[in-house]
Short mmCIF file of C-alpha atoms in Angstrom, two decimals:
data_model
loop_
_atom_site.label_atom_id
_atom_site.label_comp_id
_atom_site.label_asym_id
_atom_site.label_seq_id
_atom_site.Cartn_x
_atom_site.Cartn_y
_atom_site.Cartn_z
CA UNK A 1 10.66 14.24 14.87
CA UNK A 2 6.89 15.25 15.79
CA UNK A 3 5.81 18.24 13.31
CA UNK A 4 2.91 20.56 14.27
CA UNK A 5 -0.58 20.49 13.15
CA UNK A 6 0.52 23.08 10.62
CA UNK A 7 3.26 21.52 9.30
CA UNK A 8 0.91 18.54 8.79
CA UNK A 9 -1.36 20.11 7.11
CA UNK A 10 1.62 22.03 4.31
CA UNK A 11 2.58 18.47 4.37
CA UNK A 12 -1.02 17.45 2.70
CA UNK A 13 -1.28 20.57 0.89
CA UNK A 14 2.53 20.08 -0.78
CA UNK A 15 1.77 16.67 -1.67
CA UNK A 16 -1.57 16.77 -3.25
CA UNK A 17 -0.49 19.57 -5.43
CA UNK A 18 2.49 18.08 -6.54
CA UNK A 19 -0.04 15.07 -7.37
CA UNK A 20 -2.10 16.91 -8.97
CA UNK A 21 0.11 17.76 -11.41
CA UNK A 22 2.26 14.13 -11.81
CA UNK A 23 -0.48 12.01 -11.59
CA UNK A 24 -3.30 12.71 -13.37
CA UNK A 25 -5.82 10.64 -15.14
CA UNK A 26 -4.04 10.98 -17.83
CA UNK A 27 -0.78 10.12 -15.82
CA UNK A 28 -2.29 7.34 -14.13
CA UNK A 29 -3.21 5.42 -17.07
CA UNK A 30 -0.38 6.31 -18.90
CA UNK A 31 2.09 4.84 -16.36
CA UNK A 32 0.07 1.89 -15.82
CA UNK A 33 0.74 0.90 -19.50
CA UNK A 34 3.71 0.99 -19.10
CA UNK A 35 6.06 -1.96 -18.47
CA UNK A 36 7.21 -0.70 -15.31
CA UNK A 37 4.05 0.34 -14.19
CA UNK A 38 5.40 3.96 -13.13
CA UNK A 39 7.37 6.60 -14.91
CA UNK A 40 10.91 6.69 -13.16
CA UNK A 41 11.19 10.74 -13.50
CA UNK A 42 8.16 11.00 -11.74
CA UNK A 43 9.42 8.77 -9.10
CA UNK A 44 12.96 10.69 -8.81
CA UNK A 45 10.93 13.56 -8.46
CA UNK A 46 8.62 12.47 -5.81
CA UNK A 47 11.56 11.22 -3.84
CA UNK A 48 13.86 13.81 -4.55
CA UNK A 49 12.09 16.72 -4.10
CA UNK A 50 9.09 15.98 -1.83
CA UNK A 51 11.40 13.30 0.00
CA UNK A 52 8.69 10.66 0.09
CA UNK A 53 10.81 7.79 -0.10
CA UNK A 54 12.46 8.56 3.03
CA UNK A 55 9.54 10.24 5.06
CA UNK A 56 10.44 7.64 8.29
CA UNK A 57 14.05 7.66 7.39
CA UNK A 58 16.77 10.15 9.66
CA UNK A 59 18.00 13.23 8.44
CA UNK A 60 21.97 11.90 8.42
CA UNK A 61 20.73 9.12 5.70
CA UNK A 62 18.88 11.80 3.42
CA UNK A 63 15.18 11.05 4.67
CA UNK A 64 13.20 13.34 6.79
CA UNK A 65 12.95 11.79 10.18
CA UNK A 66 9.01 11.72 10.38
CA UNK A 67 6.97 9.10 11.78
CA UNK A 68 4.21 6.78 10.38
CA UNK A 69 1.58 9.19 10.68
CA UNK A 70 3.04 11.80 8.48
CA UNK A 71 4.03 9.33 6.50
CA UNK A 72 -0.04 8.07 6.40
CA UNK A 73 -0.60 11.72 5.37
CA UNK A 74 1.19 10.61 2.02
CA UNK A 75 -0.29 7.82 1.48
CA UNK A 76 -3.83 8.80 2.06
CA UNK A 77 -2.85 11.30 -1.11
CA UNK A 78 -1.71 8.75 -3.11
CA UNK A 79 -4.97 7.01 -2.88
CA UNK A 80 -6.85 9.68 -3.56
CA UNK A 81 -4.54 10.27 -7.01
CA UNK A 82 -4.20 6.46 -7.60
CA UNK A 83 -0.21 7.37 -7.79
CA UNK A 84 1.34 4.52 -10.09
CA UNK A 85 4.41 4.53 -8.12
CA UNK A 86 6.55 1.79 -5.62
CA UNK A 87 5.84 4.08 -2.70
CA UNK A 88 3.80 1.54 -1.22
CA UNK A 89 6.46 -1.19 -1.66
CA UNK A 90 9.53 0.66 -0.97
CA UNK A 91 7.98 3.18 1.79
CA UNK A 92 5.02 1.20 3.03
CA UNK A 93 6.75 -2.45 2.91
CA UNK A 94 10.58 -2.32 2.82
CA UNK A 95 11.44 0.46 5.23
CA UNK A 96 8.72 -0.91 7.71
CA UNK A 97 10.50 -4.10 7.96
CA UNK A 98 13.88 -3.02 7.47
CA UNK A 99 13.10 -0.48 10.81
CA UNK A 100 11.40 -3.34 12.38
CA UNK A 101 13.76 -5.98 12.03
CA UNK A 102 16.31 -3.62 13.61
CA UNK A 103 19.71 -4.02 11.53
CA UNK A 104 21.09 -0.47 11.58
CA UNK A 105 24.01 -1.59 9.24
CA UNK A 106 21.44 -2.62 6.32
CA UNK A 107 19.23 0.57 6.87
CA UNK A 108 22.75 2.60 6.27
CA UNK A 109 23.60 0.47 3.21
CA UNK A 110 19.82 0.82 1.89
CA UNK A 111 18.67 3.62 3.03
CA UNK A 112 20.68 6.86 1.30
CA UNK A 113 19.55 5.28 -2.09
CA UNK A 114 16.14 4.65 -1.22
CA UNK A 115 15.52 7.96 -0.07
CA UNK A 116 17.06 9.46 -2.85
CA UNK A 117 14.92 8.06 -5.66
CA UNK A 118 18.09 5.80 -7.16
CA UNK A 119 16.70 2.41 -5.23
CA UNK A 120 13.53 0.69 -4.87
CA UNK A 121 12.37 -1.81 -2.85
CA UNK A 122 9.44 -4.25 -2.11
CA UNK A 123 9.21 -7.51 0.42
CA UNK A 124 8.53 -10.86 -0.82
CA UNK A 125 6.43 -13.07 2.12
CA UNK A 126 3.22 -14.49 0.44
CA UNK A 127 4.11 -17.63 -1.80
CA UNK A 128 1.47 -19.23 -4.59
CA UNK A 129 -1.08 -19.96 -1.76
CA UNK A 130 -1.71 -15.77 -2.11
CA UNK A 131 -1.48 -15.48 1.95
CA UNK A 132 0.27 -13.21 3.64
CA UNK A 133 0.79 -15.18 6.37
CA UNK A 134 4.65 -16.22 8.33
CA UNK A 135 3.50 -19.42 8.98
CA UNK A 136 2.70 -20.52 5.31
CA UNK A 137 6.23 -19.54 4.24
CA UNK A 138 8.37 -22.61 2.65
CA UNK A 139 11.20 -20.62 0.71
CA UNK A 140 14.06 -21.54 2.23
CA UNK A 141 17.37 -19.81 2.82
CA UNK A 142 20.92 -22.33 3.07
CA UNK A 143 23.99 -21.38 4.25
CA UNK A 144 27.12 -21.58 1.83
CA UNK A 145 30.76 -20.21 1.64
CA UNK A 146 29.86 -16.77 0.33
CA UNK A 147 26.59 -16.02 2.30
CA UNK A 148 23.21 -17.41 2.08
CA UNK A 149 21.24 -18.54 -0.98
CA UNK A 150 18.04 -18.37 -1.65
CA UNK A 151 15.67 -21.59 -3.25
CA UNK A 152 11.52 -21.07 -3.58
CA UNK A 153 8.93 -19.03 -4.83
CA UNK A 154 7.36 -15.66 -3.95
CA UNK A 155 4.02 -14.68 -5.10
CA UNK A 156 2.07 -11.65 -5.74
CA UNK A 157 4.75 -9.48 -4.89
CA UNK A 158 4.03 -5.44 -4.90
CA UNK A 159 6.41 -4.25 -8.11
CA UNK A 160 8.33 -7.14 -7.33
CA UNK A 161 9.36 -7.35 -11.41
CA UNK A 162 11.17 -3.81 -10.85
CA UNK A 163 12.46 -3.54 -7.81
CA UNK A 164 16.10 -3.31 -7.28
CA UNK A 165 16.38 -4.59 -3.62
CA UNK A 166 13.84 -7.65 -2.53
CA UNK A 167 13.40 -8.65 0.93
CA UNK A 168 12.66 -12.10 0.93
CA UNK A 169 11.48 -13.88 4.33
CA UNK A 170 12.18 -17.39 4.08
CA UNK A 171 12.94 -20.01 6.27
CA UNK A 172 16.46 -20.80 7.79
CA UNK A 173 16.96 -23.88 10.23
CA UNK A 174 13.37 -23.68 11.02
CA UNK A 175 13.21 -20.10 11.74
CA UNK A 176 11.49 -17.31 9.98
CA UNK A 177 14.29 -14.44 8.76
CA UNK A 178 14.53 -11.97 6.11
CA UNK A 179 17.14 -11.97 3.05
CA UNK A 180 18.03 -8.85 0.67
CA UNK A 181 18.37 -10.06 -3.03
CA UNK A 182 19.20 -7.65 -5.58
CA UNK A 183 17.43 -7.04 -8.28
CA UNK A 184 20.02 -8.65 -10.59
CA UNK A 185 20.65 -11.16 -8.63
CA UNK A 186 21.76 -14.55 -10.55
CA UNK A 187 19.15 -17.08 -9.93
CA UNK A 188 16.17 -14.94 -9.76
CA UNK A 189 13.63 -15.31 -12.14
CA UNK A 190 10.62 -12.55 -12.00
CA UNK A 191 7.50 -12.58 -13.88
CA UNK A 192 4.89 -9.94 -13.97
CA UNK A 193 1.53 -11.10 -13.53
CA UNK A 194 -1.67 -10.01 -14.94
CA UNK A 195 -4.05 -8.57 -12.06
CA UNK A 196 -7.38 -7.10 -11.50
CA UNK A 197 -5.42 -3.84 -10.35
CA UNK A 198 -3.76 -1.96 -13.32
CA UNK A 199 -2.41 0.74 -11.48
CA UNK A 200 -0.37 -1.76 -8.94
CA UNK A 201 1.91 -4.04 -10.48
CA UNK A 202 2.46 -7.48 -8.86
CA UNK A 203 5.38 -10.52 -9.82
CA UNK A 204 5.83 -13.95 -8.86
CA UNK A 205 9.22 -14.49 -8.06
CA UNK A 206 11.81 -17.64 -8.70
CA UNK A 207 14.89 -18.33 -6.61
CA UNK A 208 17.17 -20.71 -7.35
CA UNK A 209 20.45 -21.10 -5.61
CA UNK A 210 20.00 -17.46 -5.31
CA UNK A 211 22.63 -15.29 -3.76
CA UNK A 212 21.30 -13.87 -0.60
CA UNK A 213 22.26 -11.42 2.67
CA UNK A 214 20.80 -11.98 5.95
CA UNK A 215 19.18 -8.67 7.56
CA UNK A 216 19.16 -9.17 11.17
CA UNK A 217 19.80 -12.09 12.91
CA UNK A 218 17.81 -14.83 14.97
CA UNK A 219 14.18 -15.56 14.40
CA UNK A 220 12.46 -12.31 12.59
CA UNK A 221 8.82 -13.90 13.37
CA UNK A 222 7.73 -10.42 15.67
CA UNK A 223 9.77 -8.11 13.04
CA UNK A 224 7.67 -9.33 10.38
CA UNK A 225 4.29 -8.82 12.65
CA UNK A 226 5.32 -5.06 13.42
CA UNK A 227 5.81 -4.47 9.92
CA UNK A 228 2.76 -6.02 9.02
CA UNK A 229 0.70 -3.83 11.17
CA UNK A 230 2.76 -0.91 9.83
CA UNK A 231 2.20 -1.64 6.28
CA UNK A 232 -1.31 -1.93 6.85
CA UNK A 233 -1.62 1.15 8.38
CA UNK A 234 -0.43 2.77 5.78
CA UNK A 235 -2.03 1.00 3.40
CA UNK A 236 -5.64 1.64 5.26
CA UNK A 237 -4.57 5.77 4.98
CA UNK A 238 -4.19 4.76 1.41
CA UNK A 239 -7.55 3.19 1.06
CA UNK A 240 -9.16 5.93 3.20
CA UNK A 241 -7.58 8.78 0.83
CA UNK A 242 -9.30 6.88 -2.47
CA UNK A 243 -12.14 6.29 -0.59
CA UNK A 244 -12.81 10.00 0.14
CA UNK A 245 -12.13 10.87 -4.00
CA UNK A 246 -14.77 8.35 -5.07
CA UNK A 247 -17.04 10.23 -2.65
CA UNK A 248 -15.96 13.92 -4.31
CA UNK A 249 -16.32 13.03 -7.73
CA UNK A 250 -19.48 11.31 -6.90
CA UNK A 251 -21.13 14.62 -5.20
CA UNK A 252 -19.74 16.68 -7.80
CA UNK A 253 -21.87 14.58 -10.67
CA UNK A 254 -24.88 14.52 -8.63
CA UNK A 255 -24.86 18.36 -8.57
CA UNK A 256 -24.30 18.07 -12.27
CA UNK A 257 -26.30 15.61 -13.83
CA UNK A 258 -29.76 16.49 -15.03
CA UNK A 259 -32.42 14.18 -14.98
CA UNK A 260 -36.23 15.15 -15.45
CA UNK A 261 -35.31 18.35 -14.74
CA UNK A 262 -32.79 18.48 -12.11
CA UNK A 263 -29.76 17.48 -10.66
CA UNK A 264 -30.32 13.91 -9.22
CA UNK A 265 -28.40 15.15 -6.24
CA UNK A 266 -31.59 16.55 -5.28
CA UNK A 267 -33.23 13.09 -5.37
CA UNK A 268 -33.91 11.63 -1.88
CA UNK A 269 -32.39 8.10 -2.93
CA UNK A 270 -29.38 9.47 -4.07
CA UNK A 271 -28.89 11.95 -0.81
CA UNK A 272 -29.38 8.36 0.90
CA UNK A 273 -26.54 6.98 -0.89
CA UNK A 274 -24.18 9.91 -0.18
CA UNK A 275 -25.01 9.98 3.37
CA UNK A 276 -24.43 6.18 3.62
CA UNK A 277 -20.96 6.72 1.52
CA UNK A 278 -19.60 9.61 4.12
CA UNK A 279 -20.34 7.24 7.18
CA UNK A 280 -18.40 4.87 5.06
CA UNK A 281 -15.77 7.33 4.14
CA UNK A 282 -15.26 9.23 7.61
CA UNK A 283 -15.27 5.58 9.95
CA UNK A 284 -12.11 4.74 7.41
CA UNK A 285 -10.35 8.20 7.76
CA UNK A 286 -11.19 7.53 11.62
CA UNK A 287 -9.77 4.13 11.49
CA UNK A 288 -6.44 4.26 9.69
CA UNK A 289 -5.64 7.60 11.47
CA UNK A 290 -5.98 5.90 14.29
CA UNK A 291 -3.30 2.87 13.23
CA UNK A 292 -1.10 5.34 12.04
CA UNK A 293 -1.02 6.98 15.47
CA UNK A 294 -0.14 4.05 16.57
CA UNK A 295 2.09 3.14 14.54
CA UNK A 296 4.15 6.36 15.13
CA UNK A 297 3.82 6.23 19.13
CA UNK A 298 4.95 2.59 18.98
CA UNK A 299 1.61 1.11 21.01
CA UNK A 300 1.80 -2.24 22.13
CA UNK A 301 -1.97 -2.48 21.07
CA UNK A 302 -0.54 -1.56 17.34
CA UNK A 303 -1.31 -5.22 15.20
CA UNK A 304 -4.56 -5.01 17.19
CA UNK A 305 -5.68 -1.35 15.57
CA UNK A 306 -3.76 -2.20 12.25
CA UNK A 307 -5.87 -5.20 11.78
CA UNK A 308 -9.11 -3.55 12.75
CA UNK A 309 -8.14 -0.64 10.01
CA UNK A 310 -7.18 -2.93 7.51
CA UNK A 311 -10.84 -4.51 7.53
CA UNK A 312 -12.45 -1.84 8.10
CA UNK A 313 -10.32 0.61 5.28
CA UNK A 314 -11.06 -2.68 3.12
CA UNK A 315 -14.43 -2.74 2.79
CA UNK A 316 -15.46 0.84 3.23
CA UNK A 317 -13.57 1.39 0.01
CA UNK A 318 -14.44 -1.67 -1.79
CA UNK A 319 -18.34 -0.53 -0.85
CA UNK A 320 -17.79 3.29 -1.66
CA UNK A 321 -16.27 2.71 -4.77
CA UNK A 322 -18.94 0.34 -5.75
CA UNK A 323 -21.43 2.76 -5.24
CA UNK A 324 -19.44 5.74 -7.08
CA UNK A 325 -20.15 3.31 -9.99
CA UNK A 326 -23.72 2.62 -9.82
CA UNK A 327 -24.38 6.56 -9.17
CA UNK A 328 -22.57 7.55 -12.25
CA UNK A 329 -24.82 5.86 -13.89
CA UNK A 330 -23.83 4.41 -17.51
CA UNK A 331 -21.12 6.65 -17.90
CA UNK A 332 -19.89 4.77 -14.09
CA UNK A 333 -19.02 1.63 -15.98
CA UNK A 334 -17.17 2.97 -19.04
CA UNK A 335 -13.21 1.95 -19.13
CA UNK A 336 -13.08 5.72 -20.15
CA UNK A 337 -14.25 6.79 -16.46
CA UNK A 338 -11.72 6.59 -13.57
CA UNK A 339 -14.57 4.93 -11.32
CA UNK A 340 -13.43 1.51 -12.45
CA UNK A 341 -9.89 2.28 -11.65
CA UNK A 342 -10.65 2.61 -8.46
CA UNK A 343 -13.35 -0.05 -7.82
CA UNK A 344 -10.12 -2.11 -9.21
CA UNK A 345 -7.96 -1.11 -6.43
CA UNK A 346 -10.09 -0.89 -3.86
CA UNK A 347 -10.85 -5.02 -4.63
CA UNK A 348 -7.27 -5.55 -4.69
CA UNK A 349 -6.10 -3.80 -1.82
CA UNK A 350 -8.75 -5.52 -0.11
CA UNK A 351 -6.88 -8.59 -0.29
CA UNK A 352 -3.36 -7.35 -0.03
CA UNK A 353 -2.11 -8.20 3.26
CA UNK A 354 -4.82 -10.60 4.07
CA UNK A 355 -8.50 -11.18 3.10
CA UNK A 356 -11.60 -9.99 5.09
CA UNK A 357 -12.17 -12.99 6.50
CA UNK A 358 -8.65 -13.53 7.84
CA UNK A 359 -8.38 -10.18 9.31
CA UNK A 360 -12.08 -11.20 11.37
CA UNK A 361 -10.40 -14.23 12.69
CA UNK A 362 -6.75 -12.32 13.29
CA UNK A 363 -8.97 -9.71 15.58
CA UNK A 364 -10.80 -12.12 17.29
CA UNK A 365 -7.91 -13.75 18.23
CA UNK A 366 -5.95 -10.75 19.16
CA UNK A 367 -9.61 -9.63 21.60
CA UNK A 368 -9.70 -12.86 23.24
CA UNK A 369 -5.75 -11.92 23.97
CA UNK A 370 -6.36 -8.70 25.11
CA UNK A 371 -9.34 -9.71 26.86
CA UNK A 372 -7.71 -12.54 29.21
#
């Protein structure tokens, strides 16, 4: 369903007020204490009553029947609020590859719960190597009477100690496919792990004759790249979103702060620095709305512009929040500011679904592709 222009922008308006009042500062590093690394009513809420869980999702299965770039509209909020919530792993990684990988059954069976707050999910891929990459994957999935079961390791995966549906992608007879486990699945061990990024939580994952269910069928090798350049679409509107807060707060204390006599907003250094920060800030809003256009329109070009947002979304807010530090001043690097919370993220998310340097050589391949 396409919405207007003005429906987008109640969209924006409906969800950063809503944020505004469940996640907070105060919020944020509340829920980030805690074990889960959200607060579940706040969750419910968010996917009951704002229906972000099931943005993408039809209307007959309780979602809203938007596409990714009202969905990127979310997540570019989220950033900008540092939500502590699995929106990113149930809405920005499960239903991407659950769409993707085409099983109409599963998304039935998933997809009412999900949308409804009562389910979350996340997708396993990147083992202890870190990499989100298919062709590092040695989990492996065997057949057996009842099904499939699981035997490997997942790392660094996105609430992956909370989630109650996992999609693991492992490898069966040589081929890549993807395998719900439930959360309380016998045979699973999680562990959360202790990361840079408070506000995200991240597990590394056991199986062990784990009981598994096949989503799809056949090799799920160009599945797993559409969802890929989904997810990082959304996760570049994400980036973008906290990119542009670090820039707010950042002009609002250089119209406030005093020194020798003035705000230093009025120093010609420091106007440098914001300029520099907007280019930063606007040529990541231009790039991950542009992914999440084509994510939504289905372009064949889509891992191309995904790739070039997620690099681009990277290091403009790795760079911008950076630089919201160092122009706060001492106050900048206090654990009582919110400046390192995002600096935190931003670092993080830089290396989510790939590092810098792997999303250089991923585009140049792709160019020399498009190219010939």
């Amino acid at each position: 369903m396409t919405i207007t222009v003005e429906d987008s922008d109640l969209l924006r308006a409906t969800v950063r007020a809503a944020l505004g009042k469940l996640s907070s500062s105060a919020d944020v590093r509340r829920a980030m204490e805690s074990p889960l690394g959200y607060e579940e009513p706040v969750w419910r809420r968010l996917a009951r009553e704002l229906g972000l869980a099931g943005l993408t999702l039809p209307e007959e299965l309780g979602g809203s029947g938007l596409t990714e770039d009202e969905l990127g509209i979310a997540f570019e909020e989220a950033g900008a609020s540092l939500l502590c919530a699995p929106l990113f792993a149930t809405a920005g990684l499960a239903l991407p590859l659950l769409q993707a990988i085409g099983d109409e059954a599963a998304i039935a069976r998933y997809g009412p719960a999900i949308a409804g707050g009562e389910l979350t999910a996340t997708v396993a891929l990147a083992e202890d190597a870190g990499r989100w990459q298919p062709d590092m994957v040695r989990c492996t999935a065997s057949r057996v009477r009842s099904g499939w079961m699981l035997d490997g390791f997942k790392n660094y995966v996105v609430d992956g100690a909370s989630a109650g549906l996992i999609l693991v992608v492992a490898l069966a007879d040589g081929e890549l496919g993807v395998f719900a486990v439930q959360g309380d699945a016998p045979g699973l061990g999680r562990e959360q792990l202790v990361t840079l990024d408070q506000t995200r939580k991240q597990a590394r994952l056991a199986f062990v004759a784990t009981p598994a269910e096949r989503v799809g069928s056949g090799d799920a090798a160009a599945a797993i790249a559409r969802a890929t350049a989904v997810s990082r679409a959304l996760l570049a509107a994400e980036q973008a979103g906290g990119a542009q807060r670090c820039l707010d707060m950042t002009v609002d204390y250089a119209k406030t702060r005093i020194q020798f006599g003035r705000p230093i907003g009025s120093f010609q250094a420091v106007k440098q620095r914001l300029a520099e920060m907007l280019v930063q800030v606007e040529s990541a809003r231009s790039a991950a709305l542009a992914a999440v256009t084509a994510a939504a329109a289905n372009d064949p070009e889509l891992e191309h512009v995904a790739a070039v947002a997620a690099l681009t979304c990277g290091e403009a807010y790795t760079w911008v929040t950076a630089q919201t530090i160092q122009l706060h001043g001492g106050i900048g690097f206090t654990w009582e500011h919110d400046a390192n919370l995002y600096f935190k993220r931003a670092r993080s998310s830089a290396q989510l679904l790939s590092t810098p340097s792997e999303l250089a050589d991923l585009i140049g391949q792709q160019l020399e592709v498009l190219i010939n």
